Amino acid sequence: MKTKSELTKEMDCQPEECLAALLPVRDALEVLSGRWKLPILIALSNRPKRFKEISKDINGITDKMLSKELKDLEINKLVIRTVYDTFPPTVEYARTEHSHTLYKVISALNEWGTLHRKEIIGK
Amino acid sequence: MKTKSELTKEMDCQPEECLAALLPVRDALEVLSGRWKLPILIALSNRPKRFKEISKDINGITDKMLSKELKDLEINKLVIRTVYDTFPPTVEYARTEHSHTLYKVISALNEWGTLHRKEIIGK
DNA sequence: CGGTATCCCCATTGATACTG
DNA sequence: CAGTATCAATGGGGATACCG
């Protein structure tokens, strides 16, 4: 059994502070939520790509979802869309600087997800 | 413009490694997903509570959702359910040790969410 | 090429009522 | 008290076709 102060340390907040943290945490979860956001960011990790390239790189995504998710990512400034005035039109998507600040979150999620898998399945 | 090695460092993986990380990351996101999981964990942070107590502590949750979410959390070993053989029946929910390993993830989500808010709204 | 428009399904959530 | 049953609404996501 842990003491209350140990628990508090682990949660890093009293309930009131936890509630205050709820908003940013939910923001972060929402930005990464859904089946396609992370695959898209990964697809763009190496270099900028065009719509069809991304579409080919990600198994199972429809044009509609790719379009929608790219818009979401653009709104959240995780991806930048550049239109080149060529014929036929060329559109390029790239990760932003801001998207790279996700590193710590994804890393933490990866670590915990791995730990959790062991806890639930293997152990 | 960043060099490729800088980007790689920021993502902490090559695309293939990123893809490998995708599963645990999605596991972690799924466990925390939805409107009620975190509020429930927060409600249980101080001390174990009974169904009605939690229900009163969380604004807007229905009995059905609370019941369902508690089951999910129990399956994921984040919450433990104890039935006391009294009349009327008493059921107590408590956070597990495992649930406290979430600390780093939530902390990272909180930090990034706060940064992200500044990036999107304020700056 | 880089998307939209349309239609439809079904899973999630909610409201309300009820039960052991 | 601690939930479950039932029904209804909402919307996310897929299939397909089409457009500038």
mmCIF file of C-alpha atoms (C1' of nucleotides) in Angstrom:
data_model
loop_
_atom_site.group_PDB
_atom_site.id
_atom_site.type_symbol
_atom_site.label_atom_id
_atom_site.label_comp_id
_atom_site.label_asym_id
_atom_site.label_seq_id
_atom_site.Cartn_x
_atom_site.Cartn_y
_atom_site.Cartn_z
ATOM 1 C CA MET A 1 0.000 0.000 0.000
ATOM 2 C CA LYS A 2 1.300 3.371 -0.933
ATOM 3 C CA THR A 3 1.044 6.456 1.204
ATOM 4 C CA LYS A 4 -1.005 9.332 -0.019
ATOM 5 C CA SER A 5 2.042 11.468 -0.715
ATOM 6 C CA GLU A 6 3.498 8.712 -2.849
ATOM 7 C CA LEU A 7 0.305 8.563 -4.865
ATOM 8 C CA THR A 8 0.258 12.297 -5.171
ATOM 9 C CA LYS A 9 3.764 12.297 -6.469
ATOM 10 C CA GLU A 10 2.891 9.633 -9.000
ATOM 11 C CA MET A 11 -0.062 11.593 -10.270
ATOM 12 C CA ASP A 12 1.929 14.783 -9.950
ATOM 13 C CA CYS A 13 -1.131 16.603 -8.721
ATOM 14 C CA GLN A 14 -3.955 16.825 -6.277
ATOM 15 C CA PRO A 15 -7.358 16.144 -7.790
ATOM 16 C CA GLU A 16 -7.950 19.849 -8.379
ATOM 17 C CA GLU A 17 -4.679 20.136 -10.252
ATOM 18 C CA CYS A 18 -5.465 16.964 -12.136
ATOM 19 C CA LEU A 19 -8.715 18.495 -13.247
ATOM 20 C CA ALA A 20 -6.805 21.535 -14.436
ATOM 21 C CA ALA A 21 -4.520 19.278 -16.432
ATOM 22 C CA LEU A 22 -7.467 17.516 -17.994
ATOM 23 C CA LEU A 23 -7.945 20.069 -20.752
ATOM 24 C CA PRO A 24 -4.430 20.051 -22.192
ATOM 25 C CA VAL A 25 -4.297 16.272 -21.835
ATOM 26 C CA ARG A 26 -7.541 15.911 -23.744
ATOM 27 C CA ASP A 27 -6.241 18.319 -26.393
ATOM 28 C CA ALA A 28 -3.176 16.194 -26.868
ATOM 29 C CA LEU A 29 -5.149 12.959 -27.003
ATOM 30 C CA GLU A 30 -7.541 14.439 -29.541
ATOM 31 C CA VAL A 31 -4.777 15.601 -31.832
ATOM 32 C CA LEU A 32 -3.348 12.084 -31.978
ATOM 33 C CA SER A 33 -6.653 10.249 -31.908
ATOM 34 C CA GLY A 34 -7.996 8.176 -34.732
ATOM 35 C CA ARG A 35 -6.509 5.533 -36.889
ATOM 36 C CA TRP A 36 -4.587 7.625 -39.382
ATOM 37 C CA LYS A 37 -2.901 10.633 -37.765
ATOM 38 C CA LEU A 38 0.231 8.842 -36.635
ATOM 39 C CA PRO A 39 0.664 6.786 -39.807
ATOM 40 C CA ILE A 40 0.459 10.015 -41.787
ATOM 41 C CA LEU A 41 3.049 11.732 -39.634
ATOM 42 C CA ILE A 42 5.280 8.692 -39.980
ATOM 43 C CA ALA A 43 4.816 8.660 -43.740
ATOM 44 C CA LEU A 44 5.994 12.253 -43.785
ATOM 45 C CA SER A 45 8.909 11.716 -41.427
ATOM 46 C CA ASN A 46 11.564 11.203 -44.080
ATOM 47 C CA ARG A 47 10.601 13.860 -46.517
ATOM 48 C CA PRO A 48 7.635 15.819 -47.832
ATOM 49 C CA LYS A 49 5.251 13.845 -49.971
ATOM 50 C CA ARG A 50 2.367 14.324 -52.347
ATOM 51 C CA PHE A 51 -1.192 13.191 -51.773
ATOM 52 C CA LYS A 52 -0.961 10.040 -53.836
ATOM 53 C CA GLU A 53 2.379 9.100 -52.333
ATOM 54 C CA ILE A 54 1.000 9.228 -48.823
ATOM 55 C CA SER A 55 -2.073 7.374 -49.952
ATOM 56 C CA LYS A 56 0.087 4.576 -51.340
ATOM 57 C CA ASP A 57 2.289 4.440 -48.246
ATOM 58 C CA ILE A 58 -0.604 3.949 -45.881
ATOM 59 C CA ASN A 59 -2.431 0.715 -46.217
ATOM 60 C CA GLY A 60 -6.200 0.927 -46.260
ATOM 61 C CA ILE A 61 -6.735 4.670 -46.067
ATOM 62 C CA THR A 62 -9.345 6.161 -48.384
ATOM 63 C CA ASP A 63 -8.896 9.452 -50.224
ATOM 64 C CA LYS A 64 -11.634 10.917 -48.119
ATOM 65 C CA MET A 65 -9.998 10.033 -44.846
ATOM 66 C CA LEU A 66 -6.576 11.113 -46.020
ATOM 67 C CA SER A 67 -7.981 14.438 -47.119
ATOM 68 C CA LYS A 68 -9.823 14.912 -43.835
ATOM 69 C CA GLU A 69 -6.915 13.880 -41.662
ATOM 70 C CA LEU A 70 -4.472 16.073 -43.535
ATOM 71 C CA LYS A 71 -6.806 19.003 -42.959
ATOM 72 C CA ASP A 72 -6.965 18.224 -39.253
ATOM 73 C CA LEU A 73 -3.203 17.973 -39.076
ATOM 74 C CA GLU A 74 -2.846 21.228 -40.984
ATOM 75 C CA ILE A 75 -5.245 23.024 -38.646
ATOM 76 C CA ASN A 76 -3.171 21.738 -35.754
ATOM 77 C CA LYS A 77 -0.009 22.966 -37.451
ATOM 78 C CA LEU A 78 1.508 19.520 -37.525
ATOM 79 C CA VAL A 79 1.579 19.408 -41.307
ATOM 80 C CA ILE A 80 2.044 22.124 -43.857
ATOM 81 C CA ARG A 81 0.448 22.069 -47.285
ATOM 82 C CA THR A 82 2.208 23.676 -50.213
ATOM 83 C CA VAL A 83 0.604 24.113 -53.626
ATOM 84 C CA TYR A 84 2.871 24.462 -56.635
ATOM 85 C CA ASP A 85 1.410 26.246 -59.608
ATOM 86 C CA THR A 86 2.123 23.579 -62.188
ATOM 87 C CA PHE A 87 -0.019 21.637 -64.569
ATOM 88 C CA PRO A 88 -1.293 19.290 -63.413
ATOM 89 C CA PRO A 89 -1.353 20.846 -59.959
ATOM 90 C CA THR A 90 1.184 19.592 -57.464
ATOM 91 C CA VAL A 91 0.507 19.620 -53.743
ATOM 92 C CA GLU A 92 3.107 18.735 -51.207
ATOM 93 C CA TYR A 93 2.654 17.908 -47.537
ATOM 94 C CA ALA A 94 5.404 18.213 -44.979
ATOM 95 C CA ARG A 95 5.778 17.950 -41.254
ATOM 96 C CA THR A 96 6.228 21.202 -39.374
ATOM 97 C CA GLU A 97 8.775 22.044 -36.722
ATOM 98 C CA HIS A 98 5.940 21.968 -34.246
ATOM 99 C CA SER A 99 5.135 18.371 -35.127
ATOM 100 C CA HIS A 100 8.567 17.350 -33.940
ATOM 101 C CA THR A 101 7.759 18.510 -30.434
ATOM 102 C CA LEU A 102 5.518 15.453 -30.301
ATOM 103 C CA TYR A 103 8.605 13.344 -29.838
ATOM 104 C CA LYS A 104 8.401 13.094 -26.066
ATOM 105 C CA VAL A 105 4.690 12.296 -26.047
ATOM 106 C CA ILE A 106 4.978 9.552 -28.615
ATOM 107 C CA SER A 107 7.979 8.165 -26.874
ATOM 108 C CA ALA A 108 6.120 8.082 -23.550
ATOM 109 C CA LEU A 109 3.092 6.485 -25.200
ATOM 110 C CA ASN A 110 5.315 3.894 -26.823
ATOM 111 C CA GLU A 111 7.008 3.017 -23.559
ATOM 112 C CA TRP A 112 3.827 2.788 -21.575
ATOM 113 C CA GLY A 113 2.014 0.904 -24.323
ATOM 114 C CA THR A 114 4.778 -1.677 -24.316
ATOM 115 C CA LEU A 115 4.719 -1.976 -20.553
ATOM 116 C CA HIS A 116 0.951 -2.235 -20.614
ATOM 117 C CA ARG A 117 0.986 -5.043 -23.167
ATOM 118 C CA LYS A 118 3.239 -7.020 -20.870
ATOM 119 C CA GLU A 119 0.992 -6.305 -17.907
ATOM 120 C CA ILE A 120 -2.173 -7.370 -19.709
ATOM 121 C CA ILE A 121 -1.088 -10.216 -21.924
ATOM 122 C CA GLY A 122 2.290 -11.581 -21.036
ATOM 123 C CA LYS A 123 3.820 -10.883 -17.696
ATOM 124 C CA MET B 1 15.738 23.027 -42.724
ATOM 125 C CA LYS B 2 16.793 20.149 -40.580
ATOM 126 C CA THR B 3 19.100 17.402 -41.650
ATOM 127 C CA LYS B 4 17.724 13.923 -41.855
ATOM 128 C CA SER B 5 19.644 12.777 -38.800
ATOM 129 C CA GLU B 6 18.158 15.613 -36.786
ATOM 130 C CA LEU B 7 14.673 14.590 -37.841
ATOM 131 C CA THR B 8 15.443 10.979 -37.080
ATOM 132 C CA LYS B 9 16.601 11.901 -33.645
ATOM 133 C CA GLU B 10 13.468 13.892 -33.039
ATOM 134 C CA MET B 11 11.263 11.014 -34.059
ATOM 135 C CA ASP B 12 13.561 8.594 -32.319
ATOM 136 C CA CYS B 13 13.169 6.127 -35.151
ATOM 137 C CA GLN B 14 13.412 5.379 -38.800
ATOM 138 C CA PRO B 15 10.055 4.890 -40.484
ATOM 139 C CA GLU B 16 10.302 1.117 -40.035
ATOM 140 C CA GLU B 17 10.933 1.523 -36.330
ATOM 141 C CA CYS B 18 8.155 4.072 -36.147
ATOM 142 C CA LEU B 19 5.805 1.541 -37.661
ATOM 143 C CA ALA B 20 6.877 -0.978 -35.041
ATOM 144 C CA ALA B 21 6.129 1.548 -32.339
ATOM 145 C CA LEU B 22 2.695 2.184 -33.780
ATOM 146 C CA LEU B 23 1.037 -0.732 -32.027
ATOM 147 C CA PRO B 24 2.028 0.068 -28.458
ATOM 148 C CA VAL B 25 1.326 3.732 -29.090
ATOM 149 C CA ARG B 26 -2.150 2.917 -30.328
ATOM 150 C CA ASP B 27 -2.703 0.654 -27.339
ATOM 151 C CA ALA B 28 -1.816 3.466 -25.008
ATOM 152 C CA LEU B 29 -4.020 5.961 -26.828
ATOM 153 C CA GLU B 30 -6.931 3.555 -26.807
ATOM 154 C CA VAL B 31 -6.705 2.921 -23.084
ATOM 155 C CA LEU B 32 -6.961 6.646 -22.379
ATOM 156 C CA SER B 33 -9.403 7.462 -25.153
ATOM 157 C CA GLY B 34 -12.894 8.686 -24.580
ATOM 158 C CA ARG B 35 -14.392 11.338 -22.428
ATOM 159 C CA TRP B 36 -14.530 9.555 -19.096
ATOM 160 C CA LYS B 37 -11.465 7.391 -18.484
ATOM 161 C CA LEU B 38 -9.245 10.124 -17.127
ATOM 162 C CA PRO B 39 -11.939 11.791 -15.025
ATOM 163 C CA ILE B 40 -12.644 8.412 -13.450
ATOM 164 C CA LEU B 41 -8.997 7.793 -12.672
ATOM 165 C CA ILE B 42 -8.760 11.265 -11.196
ATOM 166 C CA ALA B 43 -11.864 10.689 -9.102
ATOM 167 C CA LEU B 44 -10.193 7.595 -7.694
ATOM 168 C CA SER B 45 -6.824 9.242 -7.113
ATOM 169 C CA ASN B 46 -7.355 10.141 -3.477
ATOM 170 C CA ARG B 47 -9.028 7.014 -2.262
ATOM 171 C CA PRO B 48 -11.242 4.159 -3.366
ATOM 172 C CA LYS B 49 -14.817 5.084 -4.020
ATOM 173 C CA ARG B 50 -18.190 3.491 -4.578
ATOM 174 C CA PHE B 51 -20.226 3.633 -7.754
ATOM 175 C CA LYS B 52 -22.516 6.435 -6.664
ATOM 176 C CA GLU B 53 -19.641 8.462 -5.264
ATOM 177 C CA ILE B 54 -17.809 8.411 -8.559
ATOM 178 C CA SER B 55 -21.027 9.153 -10.378
ATOM 179 C CA LYS B 56 -21.561 12.243 -8.216
ATOM 180 C CA ASP B 57 -17.968 13.396 -8.618
ATOM 181 C CA ILE B 58 -18.032 13.359 -12.392
ATOM 182 C CA ASN B 59 -20.295 15.872 -13.973
ATOM 183 C CA GLY B 60 -22.524 14.597 -16.728
ATOM 184 C CA ILE B 61 -21.665 10.931 -16.740
ATOM 185 C CA THR B 62 -24.554 8.486 -16.934
ATOM 186 C CA ASP B 63 -24.749 5.245 -14.964
ATOM 187 C CA LYS B 64 -24.415 3.335 -18.177
ATOM 188 C CA MET B 65 -21.230 5.052 -19.241
ATOM 189 C CA LEU B 66 -19.736 4.839 -15.779
ATOM 190 C CA SER B 67 -20.475 1.138 -15.664
ATOM 191 C CA LYS B 68 -18.993 0.568 -19.103
ATOM 192 C CA GLU B 69 -15.893 2.651 -18.514
ATOM 193 C CA LEU B 70 -15.220 1.024 -15.170
ATOM 194 C CA LYS B 71 -15.362 -2.354 -16.889
ATOM 195 C CA ASP B 72 -12.902 -1.179 -19.541
ATOM 196 C CA LEU B 73 -10.577 0.156 -16.876
ATOM 197 C CA GLU B 74 -10.886 -3.084 -14.942
ATOM 198 C CA ILE B 75 -10.050 -5.164 -18.015
ATOM 199 C CA ASN B 76 -7.007 -2.993 -18.510
ATOM 200 C CA LYS B 77 -6.042 -3.466 -14.873
ATOM 201 C CA LEU B 78 -6.155 0.223 -14.139
ATOM 202 C CA VAL B 79 -8.971 -0.134 -11.656
ATOM 203 C CA ILE B 80 -9.854 -2.930 -9.290
ATOM 204 C CA ARG B 81 -13.389 -3.759 -8.247
ATOM 205 C CA THR B 82 -14.091 -5.155 -4.814
ATOM 206 C CA VAL B 83 -17.478 -6.450 -3.749
ATOM 207 C CA TYR B 84 -18.301 -6.528 -0.071
ATOM 208 C CA ASP B 85 -20.915 -8.985 1.020
ATOM 209 C CA THR B 86 -23.168 -6.590 2.849
ATOM 210 C CA PHE B 87 -26.784 -5.648 2.496
ATOM 211 C CA PRO B 88 -27.328 -3.597 0.521
ATOM 212 C CA PRO B 89 -24.329 -4.656 -1.575
ATOM 213 C CA THR B 90 -21.267 -2.467 -1.442
ATOM 214 C CA VAL B 91 -18.872 -2.227 -4.336
ATOM 215 C CA GLU B 92 -15.653 -0.318 -4.166
ATOM 216 C CA TYR B 93 -13.430 0.790 -7.003
ATOM 217 C CA ALA B 94 -9.764 1.611 -6.561
ATOM 218 C CA ARG B 95 -6.818 2.428 -8.746
ATOM 219 C CA THR B 96 -4.236 -0.287 -9.186
ATOM 220 C CA GLU B 97 -0.483 -0.011 -8.873
ATOM 221 C CA HIS B 98 -0.333 -0.428 -12.625
ATOM 222 C CA SER B 99 -2.502 2.644 -13.145
ATOM 223 C CA HIS B 100 0.162 4.727 -11.463
ATOM 224 C CA THR B 101 2.644 3.865 -14.181
ATOM 225 C CA LEU B 102 0.546 6.162 -16.364
ATOM 226 C CA TYR B 103 2.129 9.093 -14.626
ATOM 227 C CA LYS B 104 4.800 9.758 -17.239
ATOM 228 C CA VAL B 105 2.388 9.491 -20.157
ATOM 229 C CA ILE B 106 -0.148 11.826 -18.648
ATOM 230 C CA SER B 107 2.564 14.226 -17.679
ATOM 231 C CA ALA B 108 3.946 14.221 -21.228
ATOM 232 C CA LEU B 109 0.451 14.677 -22.666
ATOM 233 C CA ASN B 110 -0.172 17.542 -20.272
ATOM 234 C CA GLU B 111 3.053 19.291 -21.203
ATOM 235 C CA TRP B 112 2.585 18.896 -24.920
ATOM 236 C CA GLY B 113 -1.091 19.806 -24.752
ATOM 237 C CA THR B 114 -0.172 23.027 -22.996
ATOM 238 C CA LEU B 115 2.549 23.811 -25.514
ATOM 239 C CA HIS B 116 0.178 22.984 -28.346
ATOM 240 C CA ARG B 117 -2.502 25.300 -27.040
ATOM 241 C CA LYS B 118 -0.001 28.129 -27.078
ATOM 242 C CA GLU B 119 1.091 27.211 -30.592
ATOM 243 C CA ILE B 120 -2.463 27.101 -31.949
ATOM 244 C CA ILE B 121 -4.268 29.823 -30.064
ATOM 245 C CA GLY B 122 -1.994 32.179 -28.328
ATOM 246 C CA LYS B 123 1.673 32.415 -29.217
ATOM 247 C "C1'" DC C 1 -3.535 15.044 -59.877
ATOM 248 C "C1'" DG C 2 -5.829 16.113 -55.836
ATOM 249 C "C1'" DG C 3 -9.308 15.953 -54.120
ATOM 250 C "C1'" DT C 4 -15.398 16.311 -53.189
ATOM 251 C "C1'" DA C 5 -20.097 14.600 -53.070
ATOM 252 C "C1'" DT C 6 -23.128 11.262 -51.887
ATOM 253 C "C1'" DC C 7 -24.896 7.449 -49.626
ATOM 254 C "C1'" DC C 8 -24.972 4.241 -46.003
ATOM 255 C "C1'" DC C 9 -23.680 1.451 -42.071
ATOM 256 C "C1'" DC C 10 -22.808 0.740 -37.499
ATOM 257 C "C1'" DA C 11 -20.519 1.780 -33.195
ATOM 258 C "C1'" DT C 12 -20.654 5.023 -29.491
ATOM 259 C "C1'" DT C 13 -23.195 7.738 -26.480
ATOM 260 C "C1'" DG C 14 -27.221 9.442 -24.227
ATOM 261 C "C1'" DA C 15 -32.044 9.423 -21.966
ATOM 262 C "C1'" DT C 16 -35.127 7.002 -19.555
ATOM 263 C "C1'" DA C 17 -36.911 3.315 -17.191
ATOM 264 C "C1'" DC C 18 -36.392 -0.571 -14.505
ATOM 265 C "C1'" DT C 19 -34.335 -4.586 -11.363
ATOM 266 C "C1'" DG C 20 -31.918 -7.908 -7.847
ATOM 267 C "C1'" DC D 1 -27.033 0.456 -3.902
ATOM 268 C "C1'" DA D 2 -25.209 -0.875 -8.126
ATOM 269 C "C1'" DG D 3 -26.100 -1.423 -11.854
ATOM 270 C "C1'" DT D 4 -28.961 -3.390 -16.680
ATOM 271 C "C1'" DA D 5 -32.460 -2.934 -20.556
ATOM 272 C "C1'" DT D 6 -34.262 -0.555 -24.105
ATOM 273 C "C1'" DC D 7 -34.644 2.799 -27.481
ATOM 274 C "C1'" DA D 8 -33.110 6.846 -30.035
ATOM 275 C "C1'" DA D 9 -29.776 10.125 -31.817
ATOM 276 C "C1'" DT D 10 -25.336 11.323 -33.524
ATOM 277 C "C1'" DG D 11 -21.526 11.054 -36.186
ATOM 278 C "C1'" DG D 12 -17.237 8.644 -37.633
ATOM 279 C "C1'" DG D 13 -15.758 6.130 -41.249
ATOM 280 C "C1'" DG D 14 -15.985 3.343 -45.630
ATOM 281 C "C1'" DA D 15 -17.488 2.573 -50.870
ATOM 282 C "C1'" DT D 16 -18.247 4.530 -54.873
ATOM 283 C "C1'" DA D 17 -18.673 7.987 -58.170
ATOM 284 C "C1'" DC D 18 -17.534 12.223 -59.810
ATOM 285 C "C1'" DC D 19 -15.113 17.085 -60.694
ATOM 286 C "C1'" DG D 20 -11.784 21.228 -61.779
#
